[in-house]
PDB file of C-alpha atoms in Angstrom:
ATOM      1  CA  UNK C   1      57.110  58.010  59.110  1.00  0.00           C
ATOM      2  CA  UNK C   2      59.358  59.746  56.513  1.00  0.00           C
ATOM      3  CA  UNK C   3      63.009  58.632  57.270  1.00  0.00           C
ATOM      4  CA  UNK C   4      64.393  61.742  58.888  1.00  0.00           C
ATOM      5  CA  UNK C   5      67.817  61.658  57.761  1.00  0.00           C
ATOM      6  CA  UNK C   6      66.250  61.925  54.162  1.00  0.00           C
ATOM      7  CA  UNK C   7      64.165  65.248  53.743  1.00  0.00           C
ATOM      8  CA  UNK C   8      63.930  67.364  51.448  1.00  0.00           C
ATOM      9  CA  UNK C   9      63.535  71.058  51.175  1.00  0.00           C
ATOM     10  CA  UNK C  10      60.440  71.411  48.970  1.00  0.00           C
ATOM     11  CA  UNK C  11      59.789  74.365  46.422  1.00  0.00           C
ATOM     12  CA  UNK C  12      56.715  74.847  44.842  1.00  0.00           C
ATOM     13  CA  UNK C  13      57.681  76.392  41.303  1.00  0.00           C
ATOM     14  CA  UNK C  14      54.657  78.146  39.084  1.00  0.00           C
ATOM     15  CA  UNK C  15      55.984  78.871  35.492  1.00  0.00           C
ATOM     16  CA  UNK C  16      54.356  81.787  33.353  1.00  0.00           C
ATOM     17  CA  UNK C  17      54.080  79.909  29.477  1.00  0.00           C
ATOM     18  CA  UNK C  18      55.221  82.130  27.442  1.00  0.00           C
ATOM     19  CA  UNK C  19      54.751  80.031  24.169  1.00  0.00           C
ATOM     20  CA  UNK C  20      52.762  77.563  22.719  1.00  0.00           C
ATOM     21  CA  UNK C  21      54.408  74.394  24.212  1.00  0.00           C
ATOM     22  CA  UNK C  22      53.773  71.036  22.575  1.00  0.00           C
ATOM     23  CA  UNK C  23      53.908  67.105  25.267  1.00  0.00           C
ATOM     24  CA  UNK C  24      54.131  64.394  23.390  1.00  0.00           C
ATOM     25  CA  UNK C  25      51.393  62.304  23.731  1.00  0.00           C
ATOM     26  CA  UNK C  26      50.291  60.448  20.892  1.00  0.00           C
ATOM     27  CA  UNK C  27      50.213  60.988  16.850  1.00  0.00           C
ATOM     28  CA  UNK C  28      47.424  60.121  14.919  1.00  0.00           C
ATOM     29  CA  UNK C  29      48.374  60.200  11.269  1.00  0.00           C
ATOM     30  CA  UNK C  30      49.751  63.370  10.424  1.00  0.00           C
ATOM     31  CA  UNK C  31      49.302  65.121  13.700  1.00  0.00           C
ATOM     32  CA  UNK C  32      51.211  64.996  17.272  1.00  0.00           C
ATOM     33  CA  UNK C  33      48.792  65.013  19.603  1.00  0.00           C
ATOM     34  CA  UNK C  34      49.937  67.023  22.783  1.00  0.00           C
ATOM     35  CA  UNK C  35      49.914  66.251  27.017  1.00  0.00           C
ATOM     36  CA  UNK C  36      47.197  67.971  28.498  1.00  0.00           C
ATOM     37  CA  UNK C  37      50.280  67.977  31.598  1.00  0.00           C
ATOM     38  CA  UNK C  38      53.418  67.997  32.414  1.00  0.00           C
ATOM     39  CA  UNK C  39      55.241  64.678  33.579  1.00  0.00           C
ATOM     40  CA  UNK C  40      57.864  65.352  35.343  1.00  0.00           C
ATOM     41  CA  UNK C  41      60.696  63.452  33.380  1.00  0.00           C
ATOM     42  CA  UNK C  42      59.710  66.334  31.092  1.00  0.00           C
ATOM     43  CA  UNK C  43      60.238  69.530  33.292  1.00  0.00           C
ATOM     44  CA  UNK C  44      63.761  66.657  34.795  1.00  0.00           C
ATOM     45  CA  UNK C  45      65.129  67.256  31.595  1.00  0.00           C
ATOM     46  CA  UNK C  46      64.948  70.558  31.246  1.00  0.00           C
ATOM     47  CA  UNK C  47      65.415  71.970  34.478  1.00  0.00           C
ATOM     48  CA  UNK C  48      69.700  69.773  33.928  1.00  0.00           C
ATOM     49  CA  UNK C  49      69.738  71.545  30.501  1.00  0.00           C
ATOM     50  CA  UNK C  50      69.293  74.992  31.574  1.00  0.00           C
ATOM     51  CA  UNK C  51      71.460  74.433  35.076  1.00  0.00           C
ATOM     52  CA  UNK C  52      74.141  72.542  32.991  1.00  0.00           C
ATOM     53  CA  UNK C  53      74.226  75.494  30.999  1.00  0.00           C
ATOM     54  CA  UNK C  54      74.819  77.823  33.694  1.00  0.00           C
ATOM     55  CA  UNK C  55      77.418  76.048  35.766  1.00  0.00           C
ATOM     56  CA  UNK C  56      79.496  75.984  32.506  1.00  0.00           C
ATOM     57  CA  UNK C  57      78.814  72.726  30.274  1.00  0.00           C
ATOM     58  CA  UNK C  58      80.426  70.684  30.789  1.00  0.00           C
ATOM     59  CA  UNK C  59      79.274  67.112  31.193  1.00  0.00           C
ATOM     60  CA  UNK C  60      79.797  66.675  35.139  1.00  0.00           C
ATOM     61  CA  UNK C  61      77.264  70.083  35.544  1.00  0.00           C
ATOM     62  CA  UNK C  62      74.841  67.839  33.718  1.00  0.00           C
ATOM     63  CA  UNK C  63      75.302  64.620  35.263  1.00  0.00           C
ATOM     64  CA  UNK C  64      74.752  67.159  39.439  1.00  0.00           C
ATOM     65  CA  UNK C  65      71.493  68.669  37.564  1.00  0.00           C
ATOM     66  CA  UNK C  66      70.454  64.963  36.705  1.00  0.00           C
ATOM     67  CA  UNK C  67      70.895  64.609  39.877  1.00  0.00           C
ATOM     68  CA  UNK C  68      69.656  67.938  41.581  1.00  0.00           C
ATOM     69  CA  UNK C  69      65.875  67.461  40.179  1.00  0.00           C
ATOM     70  CA  UNK C  70      65.318  64.244  40.390  1.00  0.00           C
ATOM     71  CA  UNK C  71      62.801  64.747  42.769  1.00  0.00           C
ATOM     72  CA  UNK C  72      60.368  66.584  40.995  1.00  0.00           C
ATOM     73  CA  UNK C  73      56.551  66.133  40.264  1.00  0.00           C
ATOM     74  CA  UNK C  74      54.303  66.047  37.607  1.00  0.00           C
ATOM     75  CA  UNK C  75      53.696  70.206  36.516  1.00  0.00           C
ATOM     76  CA  UNK C  76      49.990  71.059  36.082  1.00  0.00           C
ATOM     77  CA  UNK C  77      48.092  73.900  34.528  1.00  0.00           C
ATOM     78  CA  UNK C  78      46.717  77.102  37.286  1.00  0.00           C
ATOM     79  CA  UNK C  79      44.557  79.169  36.034  1.00  0.00           C
ATOM     80  CA  UNK C  80      42.793  82.018  38.039  1.00  0.00           C
ATOM     81  CA  UNK C  81      45.047  81.346  40.504  1.00  0.00           C
ATOM     82  CA  UNK C  82      43.471  77.405  40.569  1.00  0.00           C
ATOM     83  CA  UNK C  83      45.516  74.367  39.904  1.00  0.00           C
ATOM     84  CA  UNK C  84      43.907  71.722  37.728  1.00  0.00           C
ATOM     85  CA  UNK C  85      44.604  68.415  39.052  1.00  0.00           C
ATOM     86  CA  UNK C  86      43.825  65.522  36.874  1.00  0.00           C
ATOM     87  CA  UNK C  87      41.390  63.166  37.678  1.00  0.00           C
ATOM     88  CA  UNK C  88      39.501  60.132  36.020  1.00  0.00           C
ATOM     89  CA  UNK C  89      35.660  59.692  36.303  1.00  0.00           C
ATOM     90  CA  UNK C  90      33.912  56.939  34.035  1.00  0.00           C
ATOM     91  CA  UNK C  91      37.186  55.882  32.145  1.00  0.00           C
ATOM     92  CA  UNK C  92      37.705  59.831  31.494  1.00  0.00           C
ATOM     93  CA  UNK C  93      40.427  62.485  31.790  1.00  0.00           C
ATOM     94  CA  UNK C  94      39.205  65.778  32.952  1.00  0.00           C
ATOM     95  CA  UNK C  95      41.407  68.378  34.456  1.00  0.00           C
ATOM     96  CA  UNK C  96      40.107  69.907  37.708  1.00  0.00           C
ATOM     97  CA  UNK C  97      36.342  69.975  36.718  1.00  0.00           C
ATOM     98  CA  UNK C  98      36.965  70.077  32.377  1.00  0.00           C
ATOM     99  CA  UNK C  99      36.825  66.989  30.794  1.00  0.00           C
ATOM    100  CA  UNK C 100      40.394  66.612  28.479  1.00  0.00           C
ATOM    101  CA  UNK C 101      37.819  67.480  25.677  1.00  0.00           C
ATOM    102  CA  UNK C 102      36.809  71.002  26.564  1.00  0.00           C
ATOM    103  CA  UNK C 103      40.532  71.834  27.943  1.00  0.00           C
ATOM    104  CA  UNK C 104      41.913  71.616  24.559  1.00  0.00           C
ATOM    105  CA  UNK C 105      38.517  73.394  22.508  1.00  0.00           C
ATOM    106  CA  UNK C 106      39.567  76.036  24.975  1.00  0.00           C
ATOM    107  CA  UNK C 107      43.236  75.907  25.333  1.00  0.00           C
ATOM    108  CA  UNK C 108      45.152  74.437  22.220  1.00  0.00           C
ATOM    109  CA  UNK C 109      45.687  74.520  18.801  1.00  0.00           C
ATOM    110  CA  UNK C 110      46.780  73.258  15.794  1.00  0.00           C
ATOM    111  CA  UNK C 111      50.442  74.357  14.426  1.00  0.00           C
ATOM    112  CA  UNK C 112      50.942  72.457  11.128  1.00  0.00           C
ATOM    113  CA  UNK C 113      54.351  72.152   9.160  1.00  0.00           C
ATOM    114  CA  UNK C 114      56.228  70.984   5.888  1.00  0.00           C
ATOM    115  CA  UNK C 115      59.335  69.755   4.993  1.00  0.00           C
ATOM    116  CA  UNK C 116      61.056  72.038   2.429  1.00  0.00           C
ATOM    117  CA  UNK C 117      63.173  70.699  -0.758  1.00  0.00           C
ATOM    118  CA  UNK C 118      66.278  73.234  -0.513  1.00  0.00           C
ATOM    119  CA  UNK C 119      66.539  72.198  -4.796  1.00  0.00           C
ATOM    120  CA  UNK C 120      63.378  73.932  -5.798  1.00  0.00           C
ATOM    121  CA  UNK C 121      62.118  76.433  -2.093  1.00  0.00           C
ATOM    122  CA  UNK C 122      58.941  74.365  -2.233  1.00  0.00           C
ATOM    123  CA  UNK C 123      57.320  71.087   0.494  1.00  0.00           C
ATOM    124  CA  UNK C 124      58.479  68.528  -0.114  1.00  0.00           C
ATOM    125  CA  UNK C 125      55.751  65.530  -1.257  1.00  0.00           C
ATOM    126  CA  UNK C 126      53.952  64.379   1.764  1.00  0.00           C
ATOM    127  CA  UNK C 127      55.892  66.223   4.286  1.00  0.00           C
ATOM    128  CA  UNK C 128      52.769  67.913   6.033  1.00  0.00           C
ATOM    129  CA  UNK C 129      52.468  67.871   9.786  1.00  0.00           C
ATOM    130  CA  UNK C 130      50.396  68.545  12.590  1.00  0.00           C
ATOM    131  CA  UNK C 131      51.786  69.918  16.089  1.00  0.00           C
ATOM    132  CA  UNK C 132      49.096  70.326  18.763  1.00  0.00           C
ATOM    133  CA  UNK C 133      49.814  72.586  21.132  1.00  0.00           C
ATOM    134  CA  UNK C 134      49.092  74.357  24.154  1.00  0.00           C
ATOM    135  CA  UNK C 135      48.450  78.611  24.010  1.00  0.00           C
ATOM    136  CA  UNK C 136      49.744  80.483  26.696  1.00  0.00           C
ATOM    137  CA  UNK C 137      46.803  81.564  26.031  1.00  0.00           C
ATOM    138  CA  UNK C 138      43.705  80.768  26.590  1.00  0.00           C
ATOM    139  CA  UNK C 139      40.743  81.699  23.590  1.00  0.00           C
ATOM    140  CA  UNK C 140      37.980  84.121  23.992  1.00  0.00           C
ATOM    141  CA  UNK C 141      39.064  85.015  27.709  1.00  0.00           C
ATOM    142  CA  UNK C 142      42.826  85.575  26.754  1.00  0.00           C
ATOM    143  CA  UNK C 143      43.630  84.595  30.250  1.00  0.00           C
ATOM    144  CA  UNK C 144      47.042  83.678  30.279  1.00  0.00           C
ATOM    145  CA  UNK C 145      48.541  79.317  31.523  1.00  0.00           C
ATOM    146  CA  UNK C 146      50.286  79.078  33.827  1.00  0.00           C
ATOM    147  CA  UNK C 147      51.785  75.741  35.934  1.00  0.00           C
ATOM    148  CA  UNK C 148      52.412  74.469  39.005  1.00  0.00           C
ATOM    149  CA  UNK C 149      54.528  71.913  40.570  1.00  0.00           C
ATOM    150  CA  UNK C 150      56.810  70.843  43.148  1.00  0.00           C
ATOM    151  CA  UNK C 151      60.859  69.941  43.648  1.00  0.00           C
ATOM    152  CA  UNK C 152      62.211  68.294  46.818  1.00  0.00           C
ATOM    153  CA  UNK C 153      66.105  69.796  46.616  1.00  0.00           C
ATOM    154  CA  UNK C 154      68.975  67.115  49.040  1.00  0.00           C
ATOM    155  CA  UNK C 155      70.141  69.638  51.848  1.00  0.00           C
ATOM    156  CA  UNK C 156      73.344  69.201  50.081  1.00  0.00           C
ATOM    157  CA  UNK C 157      72.840  71.342  47.143  1.00  0.00           C
ATOM    158  CA  UNK C 158      70.304  73.619  48.744  1.00  0.00           C
ATOM    159  CA  UNK C 159      72.868  77.130  47.678  1.00  0.00           C
ATOM    160  CA  UNK C 160      73.356  75.261  44.344  1.00  0.00           C
ATOM    161  CA  UNK C 161      69.485  74.931  43.525  1.00  0.00           C
ATOM    162  CA  UNK C 162      69.449  78.825  44.636  1.00  0.00           C
ATOM    163  CA  UNK C 163      72.015  80.022  43.089  1.00  0.00           C
ATOM    164  CA  UNK C 164      70.430  78.133  39.791  1.00  0.00           C
ATOM    165  CA  UNK C 165      67.059  79.372  40.033  1.00  0.00           C
ATOM    166  CA  UNK C 166      67.548  83.033  41.431  1.00  0.00           C
ATOM    167  CA  UNK C 167      69.116  83.536  37.954  1.00  0.00           C
ATOM    168  CA  UNK C 168      66.531  81.179  35.603  1.00  0.00           C
ATOM    169  CA  UNK C 169      65.037  84.212  33.244  1.00  0.00           C
ATOM    170  CA  UNK C 170      63.292  81.475  30.465  1.00  0.00           C
ATOM    171  CA  UNK C 171      63.215  77.660  30.362  1.00  0.00           C
ATOM    172  CA  UNK C 172      62.057  75.165  26.665  1.00  0.00           C
ATOM    173  CA  UNK C 173      60.427  72.661  27.759  1.00  0.00           C
ATOM    174  CA  UNK C 174      59.091  70.266  25.485  1.00  0.00           C
ATOM    175  CA  UNK C 175      58.925  69.369  21.593  1.00  0.00           C
ATOM    176  CA  UNK C 176      59.410  72.099  18.540  1.00  0.00           C
ATOM    177  CA  UNK C 177      61.772  74.470  20.262  1.00  0.00           C
ATOM    178  CA  UNK C 178      63.574  75.219  16.852  1.00  0.00           C
ATOM    179  CA  UNK C 179      59.317  77.008  16.256  1.00  0.00           C
ATOM    180  CA  UNK C 180      59.969  78.469  19.309  1.00  0.00           C
ATOM    181  CA  UNK C 181      57.742  76.697  21.395  1.00  0.00           C
ATOM    182  CA  UNK C 182      58.167  76.353  25.207  1.00  0.00           C
ATOM    183  CA  UNK C 183      59.337  78.508  26.330  1.00  0.00           C
ATOM    184  CA  UNK C 184      58.237  80.233  29.775  1.00  0.00           C
ATOM    185  CA  UNK C 185      59.724  81.747  32.669  1.00  0.00           C
ATOM    186  CA  UNK C 186      59.722  81.631  36.570  1.00  0.00           C
ATOM    187  CA  UNK C 187      56.568  83.644  37.601  1.00  0.00           C
ATOM    188  CA  UNK C 188      57.818  84.385  41.616  1.00  0.00           C
ATOM    189  CA  UNK C 189      60.615  83.241  43.879  1.00  0.00           C
ATOM    190  CA  UNK C 190      59.887  79.013  44.917  1.00  0.00           C
ATOM    191  CA  UNK C 191      59.374  79.149  48.389  1.00  0.00           C
ATOM    192  CA  UNK C 192      59.399  75.622  50.648  1.00  0.00           C
ATOM    193  CA  UNK C 193      56.344  74.561  51.406  1.00  0.00           C
ATOM    194  CA  UNK C 194      54.248  73.161  54.141  1.00  0.00           C
ATOM    195  CA  UNK C 195      54.021  69.526  54.802  1.00  0.00           C
ATOM    196  CA  UNK C 196      50.010  69.311  54.578  1.00  0.00           C
ATOM    197  CA  UNK C 197      50.459  71.205  51.483  1.00  0.00           C
ATOM    198  CA  UNK C 198      53.437  68.581  50.356  1.00  0.00           C
ATOM    199  CA  UNK C 199      50.520  65.327  51.615  1.00  0.00           C
ATOM    200  CA  UNK C 200      48.426  67.183  49.673  1.00  0.00           C
ATOM    201  CA  UNK C 201      50.813  65.943  46.576  1.00  0.00           C
ATOM    202  CA  UNK C 202      50.639  62.058  47.446  1.00  0.00           C
ATOM    203  CA  UNK C 203      54.270  63.124  48.958  1.00  0.00           C
ATOM    204  CA  UNK C 204      55.835  63.160  52.406  1.00  0.00           C
ATOM    205  CA  UNK C 205      58.970  64.751  53.426  1.00  0.00           C
ATOM    206  CA  UNK C 206      61.904  62.127  52.264  1.00  0.00           C
ATOM    207  CA  UNK C 207      59.548  61.504  48.806  1.00  0.00           C
ATOM    208  CA  UNK C 208      58.031  58.301  49.151  1.00  0.00           C
ATOM    209  CA  UNK C 209      54.301  58.050  49.023  1.00  0.00           C
ATOM    210  CA  UNK C 210      51.867  59.766  51.255  1.00  0.00           C
ATOM    211  CA  UNK C 211      48.562  57.804  51.234  1.00  0.00           C
ATOM    212  CA  UNK C 212      46.147  59.380  53.229  1.00  0.00           C
ATOM    213  CA  UNK C 213      43.327  57.622  55.000  1.00  0.00           C
ATOM    214  CA  UNK C 214      40.231  59.525  53.782  1.00  0.00           C
ATOM    215  CA  UNK C 215      38.437  58.280  50.528  1.00  0.00           C
ATOM    216  CA  UNK C 216      40.807  57.619  47.636  1.00  0.00           C
ATOM    217  CA  UNK C 217      41.383  60.977  46.000  1.00  0.00           C
ATOM    218  CA  UNK C 218      42.961  61.819  42.616  1.00  0.00           C
ATOM    219  CA  UNK C 219      47.313  60.327  42.643  1.00  0.00           C
ATOM    220  CA  UNK C 220      48.907  63.248  41.167  1.00  0.00           C
ATOM    221  CA  UNK C 221      52.061  62.017  40.302  1.00  0.00           C
ATOM    222  CA  UNK C 222      52.743  58.382  37.097  1.00  0.00           C
ATOM    223  CA  UNK C 223      52.857  55.371  39.939  1.00  0.00           C
ATOM    224  CA  UNK C 224      54.569  52.229  39.082  1.00  0.00           C
ATOM    225  CA  UNK C 225      52.298  49.089  38.395  1.00  0.00           C
ATOM    226  CA  UNK C 226      52.778  46.781  41.334  1.00  0.00           C
ATOM    227  CA  UNK C 227      50.568  44.009  42.801  1.00  0.00           C
ATOM    228  CA  UNK C 228      51.322  45.802  45.967  1.00  0.00           C
ATOM    229  CA  UNK C 229      49.000  48.793  45.269  1.00  0.00           C
ATOM    230  CA  UNK C 230      45.215  48.340  44.331  1.00  0.00           C
ATOM    231  CA  UNK C 231      43.352  50.799  41.521  1.00  0.00           C
ATOM    232  CA  UNK C 232      39.609  51.523  41.303  1.00  0.00           C
ATOM    233  CA  UNK C 233      39.104  54.078  38.925  1.00  0.00           C
ATOM    234  CA  UNK C 234      42.354  54.341  36.810  1.00  0.00           C
ATOM    235  CA  UNK C 235      44.291  53.981  33.485  1.00  0.00           C
ATOM    236  CA  UNK C 236      47.946  52.770  32.397  1.00  0.00           C
ATOM    237  CA  UNK C 237      50.094  53.833  30.047  1.00  0.00           C
ATOM    238  CA  UNK C 238      53.793  52.232  29.260  1.00  0.00           C
ATOM    239  CA  UNK C 239      56.467  55.357  29.734  1.00  0.00           C
ATOM    240  CA  UNK C 240      60.241  54.943  27.713  1.00  0.00           C
ATOM    241  CA  UNK C 241      63.095  56.047  29.997  1.00  0.00           C
ATOM    242  CA  UNK C 242      65.840  57.554  27.851  1.00  0.00           C
ATOM    243  CA  UNK C 243      69.030  58.725  28.645  1.00  0.00           C
ATOM    244  CA  UNK C 244      69.966  61.468  26.724  1.00  0.00           C
ATOM    245  CA  UNK C 245      72.886  62.133  28.292  1.00  0.00           C
ATOM    246  CA  UNK C 246      74.206  59.613  25.850  1.00  0.00           C
ATOM    247  CA  UNK C 247      74.827  60.787  22.491  1.00  0.00           C
ATOM    248  CA  UNK C 248      72.976  57.241  21.313  1.00  0.00           C
ATOM    249  CA  UNK C 249      69.631  58.184  23.443  1.00  0.00           C
ATOM    250  CA  UNK C 250      69.745  54.919  25.637  1.00  0.00           C
ATOM    251  CA  UNK C 251      67.116  52.981  26.637  1.00  0.00           C
ATOM    252  CA  UNK C 252      66.999  54.185  30.330  1.00  0.00           C
ATOM    253  CA  UNK C 253      64.203  52.561  31.787  1.00  0.00           C
ATOM    254  CA  UNK C 254      60.541  51.132  30.792  1.00  0.00           C
ATOM    255  CA  UNK C 255      57.312  49.761  32.047  1.00  0.00           C
ATOM    256  CA  UNK C 256      53.520  50.428  32.947  1.00  0.00           C
ATOM    257  CA  UNK C 257      52.197  53.135  34.984  1.00  0.00           C
ATOM    258  CA  UNK C 258      48.956  53.935  36.501  1.00  0.00           C
ATOM    259  CA  UNK C 259      48.407  57.527  34.912  1.00  0.00           C
ATOM    260  CA  UNK C 260      47.999  60.597  37.252  1.00  0.00           C
ATOM    261  CA  UNK C 261      44.056  60.565  38.161  1.00  0.00           C
ATOM    262  CA  UNK C 262      43.616  57.425  39.180  1.00  0.00           C
ATOM    263  CA  UNK C 263      42.543  57.020  42.628  1.00  0.00           C
ATOM    264  CA  UNK C 264      44.107  54.381  44.960  1.00  0.00           C
ATOM    265  CA  UNK C 265      42.079  51.976  46.222  1.00  0.00           C
ATOM    266  CA  UNK C 266      44.599  49.745  48.908  1.00  0.00           C
ATOM    267  CA  UNK C 267      48.917  49.838  49.172  1.00  0.00           C
ATOM    268  CA  UNK C 268      50.961  47.158  51.045  1.00  0.00           C
ATOM    269  CA  UNK C 269      52.738  49.629  53.722  1.00  0.00           C
ATOM    270  CA  UNK C 270      55.679  47.733  54.000  1.00  0.00           C
ATOM    271  CA  UNK C 271      56.243  48.562  50.398  1.00  0.00           C
ATOM    272  CA  UNK C 272      58.398  51.393  49.845  1.00  0.00           C
ATOM    273  CA  UNK C 273      57.258  54.041  46.673  1.00  0.00           C
ATOM    274  CA  UNK C 274      59.858  56.658  46.233  1.00  0.00           C
ATOM    275  CA  UNK C 275      59.257  59.900  43.557  1.00  0.00           C
ATOM    276  CA  UNK C 276      62.138  60.007  41.322  1.00  0.00           C
ATOM    277  CA  UNK C 277      61.021  62.084  37.897  1.00  0.00           C
ATOM    278  CA  UNK C 278      57.414  62.261  38.562  1.00  0.00           C
ATOM    279  CA  UNK C 279      57.207  58.014  38.892  1.00  0.00           C
ATOM    280  CA  UNK C 280      56.515  56.708  41.897  1.00  0.00           C
ATOM    281  CA  UNK C 281      59.012  53.435  41.286  1.00  0.00           C
TER     282      UNK C 281
END
C-alpha cells in the first residue's frame, strides 16, 4: 500500500516534437545511434534547465527544479493517439507491435556533420560524424511524433509546477541542440491522472513500484539490478548519472539496470523500489 504521507499528484504530459531529436545510445565508428525512447533522466534534465531559467537562472532555482521533477517516468512515442510502450520478444526490442528495426526505418534518419578548420574554411581530416535522429514527422505518411510520460509532484510544489508548465513554450531535449535539434512543446495542458492509469505505468501514488497480480507486463521504466527482483525476457544496461549542476560533471551514480520492456517474474514484497528520473532504485 502506498504511503499516504508521501502521496504525489501525477500528471500526464504529452509533448509535440517540432524538430529532430537525438538521444545518445551507442557509437559505431563515426555513427552515434539514438535511443528510440526518452529516458526519464533526459527529460528531467531538460525540465530542470527550463525551470531554472524560468525562475531567474540562479543556482538555487536549478536545485529547486531538480527536486520538483525527480519523480518522472521515461517518455515514449505516441502515434495516432496510441503510446508505443517497449517490450522484449525473443531478446529483441519492440515499440508497441513495431520492431525496433522497423521503427528506425520509419522514424529515423542520419544527420552528417564535419568539423571545420577555421584557417582554411575547410573540413578537418577524419572529422566526418554521423548522428542518428528521430524525425518529428514520420517518413511517407508524414505523421507528427508525440511523446508521452508522467511526472509526480509533491503537494508543496504543485503551484510552482503549474505556474511553470502553463508558461512553458518550447523545451530542448537530448543532444546536438546547437543544430536546432531536440525542440518540443507541450501539446495540451497536463491534467492529473487516475489511479488505474498510474498502475498501468507500474506506479503507486507515492512513486513506488506497482506489480500487477496478473501475468507479467513489460516495465515502463528502468529497475536497478537486485537479487530481490526476478525477470524473464530482460536486458541490462549500464547507466551512468552525472551531476551537471557542477562544472566538472561529477558522476552522481552508476550501475546496472533492467531496461524498459523487460518483464518481472517475481519480487520480494518487503523491498521498496522508488522511481527517480525514470529509474526504480
